[in-house]
Short mmCIF file of C-alpha atoms and ligand atoms in Angstrom, two decimals:
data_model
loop_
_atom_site.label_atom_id
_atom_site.label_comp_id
_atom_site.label_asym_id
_atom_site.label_seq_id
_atom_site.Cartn_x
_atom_site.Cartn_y
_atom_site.Cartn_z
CA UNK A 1253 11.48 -28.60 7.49
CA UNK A 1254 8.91 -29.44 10.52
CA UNK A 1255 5.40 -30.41 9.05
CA UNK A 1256 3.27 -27.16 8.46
CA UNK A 1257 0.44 -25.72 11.02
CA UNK A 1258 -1.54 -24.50 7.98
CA UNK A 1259 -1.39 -26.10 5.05
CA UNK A 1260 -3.65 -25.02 1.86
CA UNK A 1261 -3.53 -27.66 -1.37
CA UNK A 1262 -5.12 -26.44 -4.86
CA UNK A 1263 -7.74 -24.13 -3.35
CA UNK A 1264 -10.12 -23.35 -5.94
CA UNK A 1265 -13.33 -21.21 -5.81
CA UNK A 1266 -16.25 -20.22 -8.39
CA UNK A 1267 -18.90 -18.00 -7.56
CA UNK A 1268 -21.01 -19.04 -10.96
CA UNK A 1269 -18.87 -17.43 -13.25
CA UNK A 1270 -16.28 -16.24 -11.28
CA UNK A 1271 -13.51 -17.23 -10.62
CA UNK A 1272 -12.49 -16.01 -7.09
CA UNK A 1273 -9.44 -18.81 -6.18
CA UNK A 1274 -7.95 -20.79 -8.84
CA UNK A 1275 -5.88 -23.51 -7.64
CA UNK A 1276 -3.52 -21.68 -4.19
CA UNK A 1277 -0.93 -23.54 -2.12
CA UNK A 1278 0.71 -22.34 0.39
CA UNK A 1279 2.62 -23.53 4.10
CA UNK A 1280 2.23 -21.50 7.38
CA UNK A 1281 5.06 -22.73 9.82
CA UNK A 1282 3.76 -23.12 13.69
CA UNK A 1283 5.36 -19.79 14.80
CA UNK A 1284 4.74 -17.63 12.33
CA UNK A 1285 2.95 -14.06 11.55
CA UNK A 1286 2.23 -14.58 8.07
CA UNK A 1287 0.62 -11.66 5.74
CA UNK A 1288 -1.99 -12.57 3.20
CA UNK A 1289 -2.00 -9.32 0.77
CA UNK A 1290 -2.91 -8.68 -2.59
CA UNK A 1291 -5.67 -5.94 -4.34
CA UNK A 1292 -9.11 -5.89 -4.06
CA UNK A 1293 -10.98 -8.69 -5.09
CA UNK A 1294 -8.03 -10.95 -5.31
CA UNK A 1295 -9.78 -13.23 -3.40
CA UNK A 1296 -8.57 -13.11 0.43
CA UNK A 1297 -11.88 -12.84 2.25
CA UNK A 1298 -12.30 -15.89 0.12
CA UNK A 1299 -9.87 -17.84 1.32
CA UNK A 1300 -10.37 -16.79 5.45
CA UNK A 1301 -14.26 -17.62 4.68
CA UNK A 1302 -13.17 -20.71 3.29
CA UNK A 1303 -10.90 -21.72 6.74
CA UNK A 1304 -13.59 -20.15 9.00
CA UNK A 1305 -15.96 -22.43 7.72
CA UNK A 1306 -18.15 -20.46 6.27
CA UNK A 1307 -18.25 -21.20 2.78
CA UNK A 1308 -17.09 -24.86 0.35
CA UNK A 1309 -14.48 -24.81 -1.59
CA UNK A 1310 -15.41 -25.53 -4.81
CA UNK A 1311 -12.31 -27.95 -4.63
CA UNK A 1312 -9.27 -27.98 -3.00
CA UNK A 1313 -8.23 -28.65 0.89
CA UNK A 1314 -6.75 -26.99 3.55
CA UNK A 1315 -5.36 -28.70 6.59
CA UNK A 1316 -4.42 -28.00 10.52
CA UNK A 1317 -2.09 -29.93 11.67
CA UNK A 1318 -2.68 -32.41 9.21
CA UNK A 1319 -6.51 -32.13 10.07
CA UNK A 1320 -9.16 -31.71 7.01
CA UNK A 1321 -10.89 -28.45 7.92
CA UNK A 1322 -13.72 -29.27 5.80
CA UNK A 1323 -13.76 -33.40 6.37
CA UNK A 1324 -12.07 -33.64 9.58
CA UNK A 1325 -13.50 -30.00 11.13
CA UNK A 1326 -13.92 -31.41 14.63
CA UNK A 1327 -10.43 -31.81 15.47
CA UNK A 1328 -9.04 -29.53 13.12
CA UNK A 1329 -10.59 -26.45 14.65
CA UNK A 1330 -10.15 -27.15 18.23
CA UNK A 1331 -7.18 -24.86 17.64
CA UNK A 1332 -8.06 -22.48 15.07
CA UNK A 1333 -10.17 -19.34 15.86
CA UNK A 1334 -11.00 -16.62 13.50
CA UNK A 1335 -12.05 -13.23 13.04
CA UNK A 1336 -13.48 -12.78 9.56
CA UNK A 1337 -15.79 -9.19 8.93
CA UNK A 1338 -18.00 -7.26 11.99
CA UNK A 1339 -17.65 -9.61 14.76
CA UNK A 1340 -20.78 -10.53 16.76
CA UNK A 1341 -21.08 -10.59 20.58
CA UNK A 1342 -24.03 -10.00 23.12
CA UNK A 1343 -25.28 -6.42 22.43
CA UNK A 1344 -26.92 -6.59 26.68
CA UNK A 1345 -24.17 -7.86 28.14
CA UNK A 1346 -20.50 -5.76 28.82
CA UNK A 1347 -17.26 -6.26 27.10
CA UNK A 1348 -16.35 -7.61 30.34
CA UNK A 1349 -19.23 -10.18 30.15
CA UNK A 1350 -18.67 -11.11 26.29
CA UNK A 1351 -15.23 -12.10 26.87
CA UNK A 1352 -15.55 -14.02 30.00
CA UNK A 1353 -18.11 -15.74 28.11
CA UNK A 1354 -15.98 -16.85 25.46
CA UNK A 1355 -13.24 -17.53 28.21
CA UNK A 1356 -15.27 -20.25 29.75
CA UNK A 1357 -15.94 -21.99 26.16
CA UNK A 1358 -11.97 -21.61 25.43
CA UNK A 1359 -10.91 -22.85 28.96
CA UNK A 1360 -8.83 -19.71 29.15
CA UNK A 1361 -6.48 -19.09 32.41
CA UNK A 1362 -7.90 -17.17 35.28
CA UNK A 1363 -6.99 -13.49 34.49
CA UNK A 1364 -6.67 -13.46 30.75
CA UNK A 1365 -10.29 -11.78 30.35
CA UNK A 1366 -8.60 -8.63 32.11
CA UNK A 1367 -5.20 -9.01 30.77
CA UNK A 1368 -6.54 -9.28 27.31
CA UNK A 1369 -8.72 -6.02 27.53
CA UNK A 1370 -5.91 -4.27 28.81
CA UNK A 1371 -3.86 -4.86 26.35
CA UNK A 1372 -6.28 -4.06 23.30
CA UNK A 1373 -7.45 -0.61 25.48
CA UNK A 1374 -10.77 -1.64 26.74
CA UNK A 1375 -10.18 -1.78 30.26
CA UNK A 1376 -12.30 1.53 31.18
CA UNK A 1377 -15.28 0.53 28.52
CA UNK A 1378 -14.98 -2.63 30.08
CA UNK A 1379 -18.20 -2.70 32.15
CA UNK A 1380 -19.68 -1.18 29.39
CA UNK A 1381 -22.36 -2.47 27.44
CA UNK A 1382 -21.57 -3.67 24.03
CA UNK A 1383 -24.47 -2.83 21.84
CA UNK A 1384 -22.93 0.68 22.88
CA UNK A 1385 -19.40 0.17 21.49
CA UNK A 1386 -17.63 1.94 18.02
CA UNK A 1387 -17.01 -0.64 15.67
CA UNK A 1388 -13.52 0.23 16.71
CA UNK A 1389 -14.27 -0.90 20.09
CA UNK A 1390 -15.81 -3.92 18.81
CA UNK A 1391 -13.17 -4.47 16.35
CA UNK A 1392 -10.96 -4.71 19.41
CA UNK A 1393 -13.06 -6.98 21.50
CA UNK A 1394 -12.96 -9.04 18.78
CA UNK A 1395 -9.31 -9.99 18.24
CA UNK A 1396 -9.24 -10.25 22.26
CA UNK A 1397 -12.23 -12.83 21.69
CA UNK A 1398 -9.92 -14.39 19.00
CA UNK A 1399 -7.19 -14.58 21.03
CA UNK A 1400 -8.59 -15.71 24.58
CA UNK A 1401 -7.98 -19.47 25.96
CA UNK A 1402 -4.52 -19.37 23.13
CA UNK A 1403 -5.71 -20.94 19.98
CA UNK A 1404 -2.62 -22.31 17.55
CA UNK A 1405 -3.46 -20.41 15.05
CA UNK A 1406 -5.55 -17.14 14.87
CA UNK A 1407 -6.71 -16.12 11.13
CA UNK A 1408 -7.49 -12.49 11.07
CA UNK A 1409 -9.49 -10.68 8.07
CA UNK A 1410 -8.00 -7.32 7.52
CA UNK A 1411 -7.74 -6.90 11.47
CA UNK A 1412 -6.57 -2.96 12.04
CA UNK A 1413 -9.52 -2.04 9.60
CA UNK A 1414 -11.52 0.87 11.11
CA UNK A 1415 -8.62 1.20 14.09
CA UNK A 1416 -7.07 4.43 15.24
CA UNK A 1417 -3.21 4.71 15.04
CA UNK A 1418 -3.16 3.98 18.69
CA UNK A 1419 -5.40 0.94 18.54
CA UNK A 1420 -3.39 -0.24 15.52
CA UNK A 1421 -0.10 -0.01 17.29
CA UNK A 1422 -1.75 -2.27 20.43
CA UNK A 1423 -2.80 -4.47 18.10
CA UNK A 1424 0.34 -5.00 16.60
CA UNK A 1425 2.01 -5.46 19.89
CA UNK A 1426 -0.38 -8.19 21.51
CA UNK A 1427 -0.20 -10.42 18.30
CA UNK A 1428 3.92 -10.05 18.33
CA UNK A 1429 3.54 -10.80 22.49
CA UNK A 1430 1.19 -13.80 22.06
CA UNK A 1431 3.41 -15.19 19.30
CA UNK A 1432 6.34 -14.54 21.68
CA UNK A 1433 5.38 -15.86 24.91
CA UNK A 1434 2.43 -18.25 23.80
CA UNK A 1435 3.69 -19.48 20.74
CA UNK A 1436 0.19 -18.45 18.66
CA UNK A 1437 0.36 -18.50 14.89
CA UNK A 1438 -1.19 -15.60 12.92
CA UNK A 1439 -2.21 -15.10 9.60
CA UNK A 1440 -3.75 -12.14 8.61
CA UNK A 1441 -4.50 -10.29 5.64
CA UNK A 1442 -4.21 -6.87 5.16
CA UNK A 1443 -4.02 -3.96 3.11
CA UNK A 1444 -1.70 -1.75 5.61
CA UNK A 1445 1.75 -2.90 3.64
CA UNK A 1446 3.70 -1.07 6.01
CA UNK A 1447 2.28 -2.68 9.12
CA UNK A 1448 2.52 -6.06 7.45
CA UNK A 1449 6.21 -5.51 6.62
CA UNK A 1450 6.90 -4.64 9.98
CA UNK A 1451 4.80 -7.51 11.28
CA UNK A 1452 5.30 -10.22 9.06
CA UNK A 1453 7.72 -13.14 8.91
CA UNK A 1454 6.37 -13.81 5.90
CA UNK A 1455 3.93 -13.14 2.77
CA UNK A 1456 2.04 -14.40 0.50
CA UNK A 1457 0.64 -12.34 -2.42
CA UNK A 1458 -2.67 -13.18 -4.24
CA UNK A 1459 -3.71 -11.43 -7.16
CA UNK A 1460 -6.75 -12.63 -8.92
CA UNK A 1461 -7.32 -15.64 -7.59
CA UNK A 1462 -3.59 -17.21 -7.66
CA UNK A 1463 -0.70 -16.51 -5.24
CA UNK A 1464 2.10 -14.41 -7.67
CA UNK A 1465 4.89 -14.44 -4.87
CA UNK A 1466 5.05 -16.37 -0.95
CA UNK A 1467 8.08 -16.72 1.10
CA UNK A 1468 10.13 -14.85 3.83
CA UNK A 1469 9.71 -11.02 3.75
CA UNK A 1470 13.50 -10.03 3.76
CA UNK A 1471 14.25 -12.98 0.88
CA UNK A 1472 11.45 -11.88 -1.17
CA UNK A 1473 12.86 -8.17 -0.43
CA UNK A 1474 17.00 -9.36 -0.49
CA UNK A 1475 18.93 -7.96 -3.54
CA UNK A 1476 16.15 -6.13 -4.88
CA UNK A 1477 18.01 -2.82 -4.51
CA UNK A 1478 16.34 0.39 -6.59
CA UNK A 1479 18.92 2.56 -5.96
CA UNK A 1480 21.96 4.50 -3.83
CA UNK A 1481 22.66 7.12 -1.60
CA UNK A 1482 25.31 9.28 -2.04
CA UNK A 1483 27.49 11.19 0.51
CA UNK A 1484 29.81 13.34 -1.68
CA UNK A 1485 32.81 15.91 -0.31
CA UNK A 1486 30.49 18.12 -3.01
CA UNK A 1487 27.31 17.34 -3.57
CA UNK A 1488 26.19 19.86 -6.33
CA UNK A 1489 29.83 19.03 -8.33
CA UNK A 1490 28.39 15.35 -7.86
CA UNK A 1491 25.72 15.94 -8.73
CA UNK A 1492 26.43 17.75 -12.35
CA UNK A 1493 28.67 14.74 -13.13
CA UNK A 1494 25.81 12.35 -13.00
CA UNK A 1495 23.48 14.66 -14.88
CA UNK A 1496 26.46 14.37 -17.51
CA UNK A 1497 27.83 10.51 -17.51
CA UNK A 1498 24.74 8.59 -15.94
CA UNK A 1499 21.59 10.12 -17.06
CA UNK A 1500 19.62 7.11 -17.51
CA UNK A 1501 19.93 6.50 -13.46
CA UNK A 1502 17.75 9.48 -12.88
CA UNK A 1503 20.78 11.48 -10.64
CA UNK A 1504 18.81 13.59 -8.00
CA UNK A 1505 19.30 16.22 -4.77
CA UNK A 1506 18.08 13.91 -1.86
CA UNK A 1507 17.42 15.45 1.78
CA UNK A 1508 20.70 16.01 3.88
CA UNK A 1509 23.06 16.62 1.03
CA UNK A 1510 22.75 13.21 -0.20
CA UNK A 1511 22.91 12.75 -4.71
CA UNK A 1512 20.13 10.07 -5.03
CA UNK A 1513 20.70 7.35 -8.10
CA UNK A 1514 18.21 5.09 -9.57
CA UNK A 1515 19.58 1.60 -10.37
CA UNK A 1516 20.38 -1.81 -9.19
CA UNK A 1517 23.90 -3.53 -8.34
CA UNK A 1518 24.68 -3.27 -11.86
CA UNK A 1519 25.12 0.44 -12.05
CA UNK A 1520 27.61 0.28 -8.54
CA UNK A 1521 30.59 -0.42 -10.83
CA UNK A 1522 30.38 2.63 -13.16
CA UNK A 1523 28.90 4.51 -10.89
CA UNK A 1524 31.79 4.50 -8.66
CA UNK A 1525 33.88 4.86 -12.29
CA UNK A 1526 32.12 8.01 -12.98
CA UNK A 1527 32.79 9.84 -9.68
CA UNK A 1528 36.43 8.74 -9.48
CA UNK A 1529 37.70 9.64 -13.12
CA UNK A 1530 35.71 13.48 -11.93
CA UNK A 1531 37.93 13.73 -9.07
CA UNK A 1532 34.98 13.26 -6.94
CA UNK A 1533 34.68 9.65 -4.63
CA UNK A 1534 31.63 9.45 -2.56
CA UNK A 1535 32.11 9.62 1.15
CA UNK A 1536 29.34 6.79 1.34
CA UNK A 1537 27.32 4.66 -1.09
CA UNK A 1538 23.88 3.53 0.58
CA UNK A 1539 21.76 0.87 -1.22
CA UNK A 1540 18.16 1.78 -1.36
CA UNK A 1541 16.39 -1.20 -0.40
CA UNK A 1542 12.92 -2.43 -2.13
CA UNK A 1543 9.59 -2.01 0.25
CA UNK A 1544 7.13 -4.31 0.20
CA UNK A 1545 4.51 -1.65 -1.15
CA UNK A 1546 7.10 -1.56 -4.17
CA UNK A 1547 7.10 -5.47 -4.34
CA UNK A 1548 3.69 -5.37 -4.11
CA UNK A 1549 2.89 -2.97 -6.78
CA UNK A 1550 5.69 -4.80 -9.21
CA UNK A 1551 3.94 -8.40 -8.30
CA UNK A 1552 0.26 -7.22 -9.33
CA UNK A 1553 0.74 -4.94 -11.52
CA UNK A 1554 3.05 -6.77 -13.91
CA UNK A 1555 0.31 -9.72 -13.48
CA UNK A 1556 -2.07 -7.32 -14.80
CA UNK A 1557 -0.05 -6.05 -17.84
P1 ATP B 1221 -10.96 -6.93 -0.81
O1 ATP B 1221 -9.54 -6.56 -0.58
O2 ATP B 1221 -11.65 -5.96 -1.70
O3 ATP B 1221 -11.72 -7.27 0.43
P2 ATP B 1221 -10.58 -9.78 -1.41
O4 ATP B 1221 -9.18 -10.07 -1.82
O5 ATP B 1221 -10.98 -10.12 -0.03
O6 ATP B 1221 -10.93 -8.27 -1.74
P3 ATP B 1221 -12.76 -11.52 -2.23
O7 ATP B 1221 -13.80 -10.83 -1.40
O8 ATP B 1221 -12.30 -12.84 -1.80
O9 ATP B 1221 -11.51 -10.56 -2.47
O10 ATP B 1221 -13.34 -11.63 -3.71
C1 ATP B 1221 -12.69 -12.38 -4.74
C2 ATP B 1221 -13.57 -12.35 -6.01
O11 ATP B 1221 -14.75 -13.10 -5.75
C3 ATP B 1221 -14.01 -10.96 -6.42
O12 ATP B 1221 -14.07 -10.94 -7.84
C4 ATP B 1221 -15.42 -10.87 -5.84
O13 ATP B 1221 -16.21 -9.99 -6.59
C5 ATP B 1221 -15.90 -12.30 -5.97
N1 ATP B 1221 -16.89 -12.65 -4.93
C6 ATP B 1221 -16.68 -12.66 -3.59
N2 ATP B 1221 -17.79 -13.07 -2.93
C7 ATP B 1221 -18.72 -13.33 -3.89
C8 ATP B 1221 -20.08 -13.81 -3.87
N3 ATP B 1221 -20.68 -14.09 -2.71
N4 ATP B 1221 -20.71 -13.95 -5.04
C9 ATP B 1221 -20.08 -13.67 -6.22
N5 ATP B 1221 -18.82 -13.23 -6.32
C10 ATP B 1221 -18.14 -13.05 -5.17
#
């Protein structure tokens, strides 16, 4: 596998007694939208603080292309830009003006200052003055500032935070464009699981202080079935045959007709069994899949207990 973009070795934190990071690894690939989740006070901001430069670890390292971001900073952030709580601009000057500002300091391409407030909605406020904007206007400005002159990699604290639906879906499309046709590397945390799932390549999960599950979304999510769909000739005869043979698998009406059953692969086999030996063979068996809000709630919570 091709040397990481991000690379973060034994992170460790204290804030006097507490412990906020203790000890986290983990690879970003060049390429990648990866997801940073995990429950309050599990110690993301931490982390982003920590690669924004904000804050020491207490030990630890994490690296940019190889680059020290703490030893070697120079270098290492040329590429990195991030967006980490309210972001500051000029209050006087318009969004127009803030941007293009930023634009000359990241060399960006003639153009981008329009293209990028176009595509996070700002073009009308755009000769606006800032100290005038929502903070969801300014929480827009500032992943365009993020994004302008195409850093490697663009670390985002909880990014579609105080964002309308709409704003949240532009969002979401100009970091999947920019990965596509600039080759930009996000990570982002995030409590929105859904958006992340759709989002995300890949995850990791931090729950106090320690990362409890990291890798591709749809291998983390493969084989974890919960359960099956049923298409039966007659659902309510179905049905009452469960109720009988397979209590434990919590047999259920589901919309459209559909007998829901609670279960893994393991209960396929008798399942099937069951419905045969009652003169009743389902049409269709459809494996529930596992969300990554279920995942989720399974990783932390079973931490906790
Ligand atoms: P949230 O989802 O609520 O934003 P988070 O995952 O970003 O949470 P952090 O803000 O990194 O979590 O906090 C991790 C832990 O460190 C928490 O226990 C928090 O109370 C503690 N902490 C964070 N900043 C400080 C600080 N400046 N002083 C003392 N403790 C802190």
């Amino acid at each position: 596998m091709a040397e990481p973009l991000l690379e973060i070795r034994d992170l460790t934190k204290h804030y006097g007694a507490v412990r906020a990071l203790k000890g986290i690894n983990l690879q970003v690939q060049a390429g990648t939208i990866y997801g940073f989740i995990g429950p309050n006070g599990a110690g993301k901001t931490t982390t982003i603080r920590i690669l924004a430069g904000l804050i020491r670890p207490t030990r630890g390292h994490s690296y940019l292309d190889g680059h020290d971001l703490a030893t070697d900073r120079i270098p290492a952030a040329e590429g990195l830009r991030t967006l980490v709580e309210v972001p500051q601009f000029y209050p006087g000057l318009s969004g127009h003006e803030n941007l293009s500002v930023f634009g000359r300091l990241a060399r960006a391409e003639r153009g981008e200052v329009d293209e990028l407030l176009e595509a996070v909605g700002l073009t009308e406020a755009a000769k606006r003055a800032v100290g005038g904007y929502s903070l969801g206007m300014r929480q827009r400005l500032g992943i365009a500032q993020a994004l302008i002159g195409n850093p490697r990699l663009v670390v985002l604290d909880e990014p579609m935070n105080g964002l309308d639906p709409s704003a949240i879906h532009l969002v979401r499309e100009i970091i999947q464009t920019r990965r596509r046709e600039h080759g930009v590397t996000f990570f982002l945390s995030s409590h929105l699981l859904h958006d992340v799932e759709s989002l995300c390549d890949e995850v990791g999960i931090i729950h106090r202080g320690e990362i409890v599950a990291e890798g591709k979304i749809d291998e983390l999510l493969s084989g974890s079935i919960s359960g099956f769909r049923l298409q039966c000739q007659d659902s309510a005869a179905a049905l009452a045959v469960l109720e009988e043979k397979l209590a434990n698998a919590k047999p259920h009406a589901g919309e459209g007709g559909h007998v829901i059953v609670t279960g893994d692969e393991s209960l396929l086999a008798e399942l099937n069994r069951v419905l045969l030996d009652a003169g009743q063979p389902p049409h269709s068996v459809i494996p529930i899949r596992e969300t990554l809000e279920r995942y989720f709630i399974e990783m932390t919570e079973g931490v906790m207990g």
